Short mmCIF file of C-alpha atoms in Angstrom, two decimals:
data_model
loop_
_atom_site.label_atom_id
_atom_site.label_comp_id
_atom_site.label_asym_id
_atom_site.label_seq_id
_atom_site.Cartn_x
_atom_site.Cartn_y
_atom_site.Cartn_z
CA UNK A 979 0.14 0.25 0.06
CA UNK A 980 1.06 3.35 -0.76
CA UNK A 981 1.88 6.19 1.83
CA UNK A 982 -0.82 8.34 0.03
CA UNK A 983 -3.15 5.29 0.34
CA UNK A 984 -2.23 5.00 3.99
CA UNK A 985 -2.71 8.35 4.65
CA UNK A 986 -6.26 8.27 3.07
CA UNK A 987 -7.07 5.46 4.92
CA UNK A 988 -5.71 7.31 8.48
CA UNK A 989 -7.81 10.36 7.67
CA UNK A 990 -11.09 8.11 7.08
CA UNK A 991 -10.74 6.48 10.41
CA UNK A 992 -11.67 8.56 13.60
CA UNK A 993 -10.47 8.93 16.99
CA UNK A 994 -12.27 7.74 19.90
CA UNK A 995 -12.16 9.40 24.03
CA UNK A 996 -12.21 6.06 26.04
CA UNK A 997 -13.62 6.99 29.27
CA UNK A 998 -13.59 5.37 32.55
CA UNK A 999 -17.20 4.02 34.01
CA UNK A 1000 -18.70 6.82 36.30
CA UNK A 1001 -17.17 4.71 39.37
CA UNK A 1002 -13.92 6.23 38.19
CA UNK A 1003 -15.10 9.71 38.10
CA UNK A 1004 -15.30 9.61 34.23
CA UNK A 1005 -11.38 9.65 33.90
CA UNK A 1006 -10.08 9.58 30.67
CA UNK A 1007 -8.37 6.26 29.87
CA UNK A 1008 -6.71 7.32 26.25
CA UNK A 1009 -7.86 6.94 22.52
CA UNK A 1010 -8.73 4.58 20.25
CA UNK A 1011 -8.81 4.87 16.26
CA UNK A 1012 -11.45 2.87 13.89
CA UNK A 1013 -13.56 3.35 10.92
CA UNK A 1014 -17.04 2.91 12.64
CA UNK A 1015 -18.49 2.84 15.90
CA UNK A 1016 -19.26 -0.48 16.07
CA UNK A 1017 -15.28 -1.29 15.81
CA UNK A 1018 -14.64 0.27 18.95
CA UNK A 1019 -17.17 -1.95 21.18
CA UNK A 1020 -15.53 -4.88 22.77
CA UNK A 1021 -11.73 -3.07 22.83
CA UNK A 1022 -10.02 -3.38 26.31
CA UNK A 1023 -7.78 -0.67 27.89
CA UNK A 1024 -5.20 -1.22 30.69
CA UNK A 1025 -4.21 1.52 33.17
CA UNK A 1026 -2.79 2.30 36.54
CA UNK A 1027 -5.03 3.33 39.32
CA UNK A 1028 -1.95 5.79 40.29
CA UNK A 1029 -2.56 6.94 36.47
CA UNK A 1030 -6.10 7.57 37.17
CA UNK A 1031 -5.56 9.26 40.86
CA UNK A 1032 -2.71 10.83 40.28
CA UNK A 1033 -1.30 8.59 43.38
CA UNK A 1034 2.27 7.52 42.07
CA UNK A 1035 1.98 4.64 45.03
CA UNK A 1036 -0.49 2.62 43.65
CA UNK A 1037 1.08 2.59 40.10
CA UNK A 1038 1.50 -1.07 41.13
CA UNK A 1039 -2.04 -1.72 40.51
CA UNK A 1040 -3.30 -2.41 36.88
CA UNK A 1041 -7.34 -1.80 36.02
CA UNK A 1042 -8.61 -3.01 32.55
CA UNK A 1043 -11.60 -1.27 30.88
CA UNK A 1044 -13.66 -3.05 28.40
CA UNK A 1045 -15.72 -0.30 25.88
CA UNK A 1046 -19.24 -1.10 26.11
CA UNK A 1047 -20.87 2.00 23.85
CA UNK A 1048 -19.90 4.38 21.88
CA UNK A 1049 -21.39 7.97 21.53
CA UNK A 1050 -20.51 10.72 18.92
CA UNK A 1051 -16.62 11.00 19.03
CA UNK A 1052 -16.42 9.13 23.11
CA UNK A 1053 -16.47 5.96 23.97
CA UNK A 1054 -17.69 4.14 27.36
CA UNK A 1055 -16.52 1.38 29.40
CA UNK A 1056 -17.11 -1.16 32.40
CA UNK A 1057 -14.47 -1.92 34.24
CA UNK A 1058 -13.61 -5.91 33.99
CA UNK A 1059 -10.44 -6.55 35.72
CA UNK A 1060 -7.81 -5.21 39.23
CA UNK A 1061 -4.72 -6.62 38.74
CA UNK A 1062 -1.51 -6.33 40.81
CA UNK A 1063 2.09 -6.43 38.83
CA UNK A 1064 4.15 -9.21 38.72
CA UNK A 1065 7.34 -7.23 39.98
CA UNK A 1066 5.35 -5.92 43.02
CA UNK A 1067 4.06 -9.14 44.04
CA UNK A 1068 7.60 -10.20 43.69
CA UNK A 1069 8.88 -7.87 46.03
CA UNK A 1070 6.24 -8.86 48.37
CA UNK A 1071 7.67 -12.76 48.71
CA UNK A 1072 10.11 -13.41 51.22
CA UNK A 1073 12.61 -15.98 51.73
CA UNK A 1074 11.49 -18.29 55.04
CA UNK A 1075 8.13 -17.39 54.90
CA UNK A 1076 4.74 -18.51 53.99
CA UNK A 1077 2.61 -17.63 50.75
CA UNK A 1078 -1.05 -18.70 51.31
CA UNK A 1079 -3.52 -17.93 47.98
CA UNK A 1080 -7.25 -18.63 47.37
CA UNK A 1081 -9.16 -18.35 44.05
CA UNK A 1082 -13.37 -17.50 44.94
CA UNK A 1083 -15.84 -16.83 42.65
CA UNK A 1084 -18.61 -15.16 43.84
CA UNK A 1085 -21.86 -13.45 42.73
CA UNK A 1086 -22.73 -9.99 44.46
CA UNK A 1087 -25.84 -8.62 45.59
CA UNK A 1088 -26.71 -7.36 41.95
CA UNK A 1089 -25.54 -10.63 40.13
CA UNK A 1090 -22.44 -9.78 38.95
CA UNK A 1091 -20.40 -13.31 38.70
CA UNK A 1092 -16.28 -12.28 39.73
CA UNK A 1093 -13.27 -14.48 40.73
CA UNK A 1094 -11.43 -12.88 43.37
CA UNK A 1095 -7.67 -14.09 44.52
CA UNK A 1096 -6.41 -12.57 47.80
CA UNK A 1097 -3.11 -13.32 48.80
CA UNK A 1098 -1.57 -13.47 52.34
CA UNK A 1099 2.10 -13.10 53.07
CA UNK A 1100 3.55 -14.29 57.28
CA UNK A 1101 6.17 -13.22 58.95
CA UNK A 1102 7.68 -16.44 58.70
CA UNK A 1103 7.38 -20.05 58.08
CA UNK A 1104 3.38 -20.95 59.17
CA UNK A 1105 2.66 -24.45 59.38
CA UNK A 1106 -0.01 -26.53 57.28
CA UNK A 1107 -3.21 -26.37 59.23
CA UNK A 1108 -2.20 -22.30 59.46
CA UNK A 1109 -1.85 -21.72 56.15
CA UNK A 1110 -5.31 -23.82 55.98
CA UNK A 1111 -7.23 -21.30 58.58
CA UNK A 1112 -5.25 -18.84 57.16
CA UNK A 1113 -7.08 -19.76 53.48
CA UNK A 1114 -10.41 -19.97 55.26
CA UNK A 1115 -10.71 -16.26 56.57
CA UNK A 1116 -10.00 -15.07 53.05
CA UNK A 1117 -12.77 -17.36 51.37
CA UNK A 1118 -15.10 -16.56 54.41
CA UNK A 1119 -14.16 -12.74 54.19
CA UNK A 1120 -14.66 -12.50 50.81
CA UNK A 1121 -17.87 -14.38 50.38
CA UNK A 1122 -19.10 -12.27 53.23
CA UNK A 1123 -18.41 -9.47 51.19
CA UNK A 1124 -19.89 -10.34 48.04
CA UNK A 1125 -22.82 -10.93 50.01
CA UNK A 1126 -23.89 -7.60 50.95
CA UNK A 1127 -22.08 -5.36 48.24
CA UNK A 1128 -22.92 -4.51 44.80
CA UNK A 1129 -20.41 -5.14 41.58
CA UNK A 1130 -19.47 -1.47 42.48
CA UNK A 1131 -19.04 -1.89 46.05
CA UNK A 1132 -17.21 -4.53 45.93
CA UNK A 1133 -14.70 -3.31 43.59
CA UNK A 1134 -14.16 -0.04 45.67
CA UNK A 1135 -13.73 -2.66 48.74
CA UNK A 1136 -10.83 -4.09 46.80
CA UNK A 1137 -9.42 -0.92 45.75
CA UNK A 1138 -9.79 1.25 48.71
CA UNK A 1139 -7.97 -1.85 50.67
CA UNK A 1140 -11.30 -2.24 53.06
CA UNK A 1141 -11.23 -6.17 51.77
CA UNK A 1142 -7.89 -6.59 52.45
CA UNK A 1143 -7.92 -5.03 55.99
CA UNK A 1144 -10.87 -7.15 57.17
CA UNK A 1145 -9.02 -10.40 55.97
CA UNK A 1146 -5.44 -9.15 57.80
CA UNK A 1147 -7.56 -8.41 60.98
CA UNK A 1148 -8.92 -11.71 61.30
CA UNK A 1149 -5.91 -14.30 59.88
CA UNK A 1150 -3.48 -12.34 61.77
CA UNK A 1151 -5.14 -13.85 64.86
CA UNK A 1152 -4.02 -17.49 63.29
CA UNK A 1153 -0.33 -16.44 62.91
CA UNK A 1154 2.15 -13.32 62.08
CA UNK A 1155 1.38 -11.73 58.83
CA UNK A 1156 3.51 -9.28 57.24
CA UNK A 1157 0.40 -7.79 54.22
CA UNK A 1158 -2.47 -9.17 52.79
CA UNK A 1159 -3.42 -8.17 49.08
CA UNK A 1160 -6.20 -9.11 46.58
CA UNK A 1161 -4.08 -9.89 43.56
CA UNK A 1162 -6.45 -10.23 41.44
CA UNK A 1163 -10.32 -10.10 40.53
CA UNK A 1164 -11.94 -10.55 37.57
CA UNK A 1165 -15.57 -10.22 36.05
CA UNK A 1166 -16.63 -13.03 35.19
CA UNK A 1167 -20.26 -12.62 33.88
CA UNK A 1168 -22.85 -10.01 34.29
CA UNK A 1169 -26.59 -10.10 35.55
CA UNK A 1170 -27.66 -11.00 31.93
CA UNK A 1171 -25.20 -13.80 31.18
CA UNK A 1172 -26.11 -15.24 34.41
CA UNK A 1173 -29.87 -15.08 33.86
CA UNK A 1174 -29.04 -16.76 30.41
CA UNK A 1175 -26.89 -19.59 31.94
CA UNK A 1176 -29.91 -20.19 34.73
CA UNK A 1177 -32.51 -20.34 32.41
CA UNK A 1178 -30.65 -22.79 29.97
CA UNK A 1179 -29.89 -24.85 33.31
CA UNK A 1180 -33.66 -25.10 33.70
CA UNK A 1181 -34.34 -26.08 29.93
CA UNK A 1182 -31.77 -28.69 30.62
CA UNK A 1183 -33.01 -30.16 33.62
CA UNK A 1184 -36.81 -29.91 31.77
CA UNK A 1185 -35.39 -31.87 29.23
CA UNK A 1186 -34.07 -34.80 31.57
CA UNK A 1187 -38.20 -35.17 32.77
CA UNK A 1188 -39.31 -38.66 32.01
CA UNK A 1189 -42.93 -40.06 32.33
CA UNK A 1190 -44.07 -43.63 32.59
CA UNK A 1191 -46.56 -44.75 30.93
#
């Protein structure tokens, strides 16, 4: 393709400003280029919490957003993932200490299914029963948080560190802890998707019913 053709192709495309959800104060996430608005929907953009808030100490937290709608020259997003950087997670690990992890799937009060992966780091090496008890605290706290929060409220509890603090407060009585973090949160299904799954399950169950003659 000639330089003139490439230039003409780019001229036909349009830039769209990408905005974070209202939960994140409609912060500017960047720009994306496309021929048509429909091409923008479904694209993802990743930034750091530090870039959104202007707090450089939060640059170890990555947030991913997915474009769900486009209006004129603006693309609107939903939050889909929270994740700590690998470098930061590596910096937390100490030789001779325990790293206790869990992967927990929960549904919030407004029917969003999310997967949450907390991690607790002890001051020294804990035994297996202590690690198991710490993991149980993490599982119970995550379930309790989901049972009383909407998706947005749950995300806020992660970003603000409130959930990590709650786990730390209970788990430190089992064995001394140095830190508790949520290393990853992922949106797995939205309310409409969960409703469709449940409807499909009902249809399958109904199909399995047999009538004896």
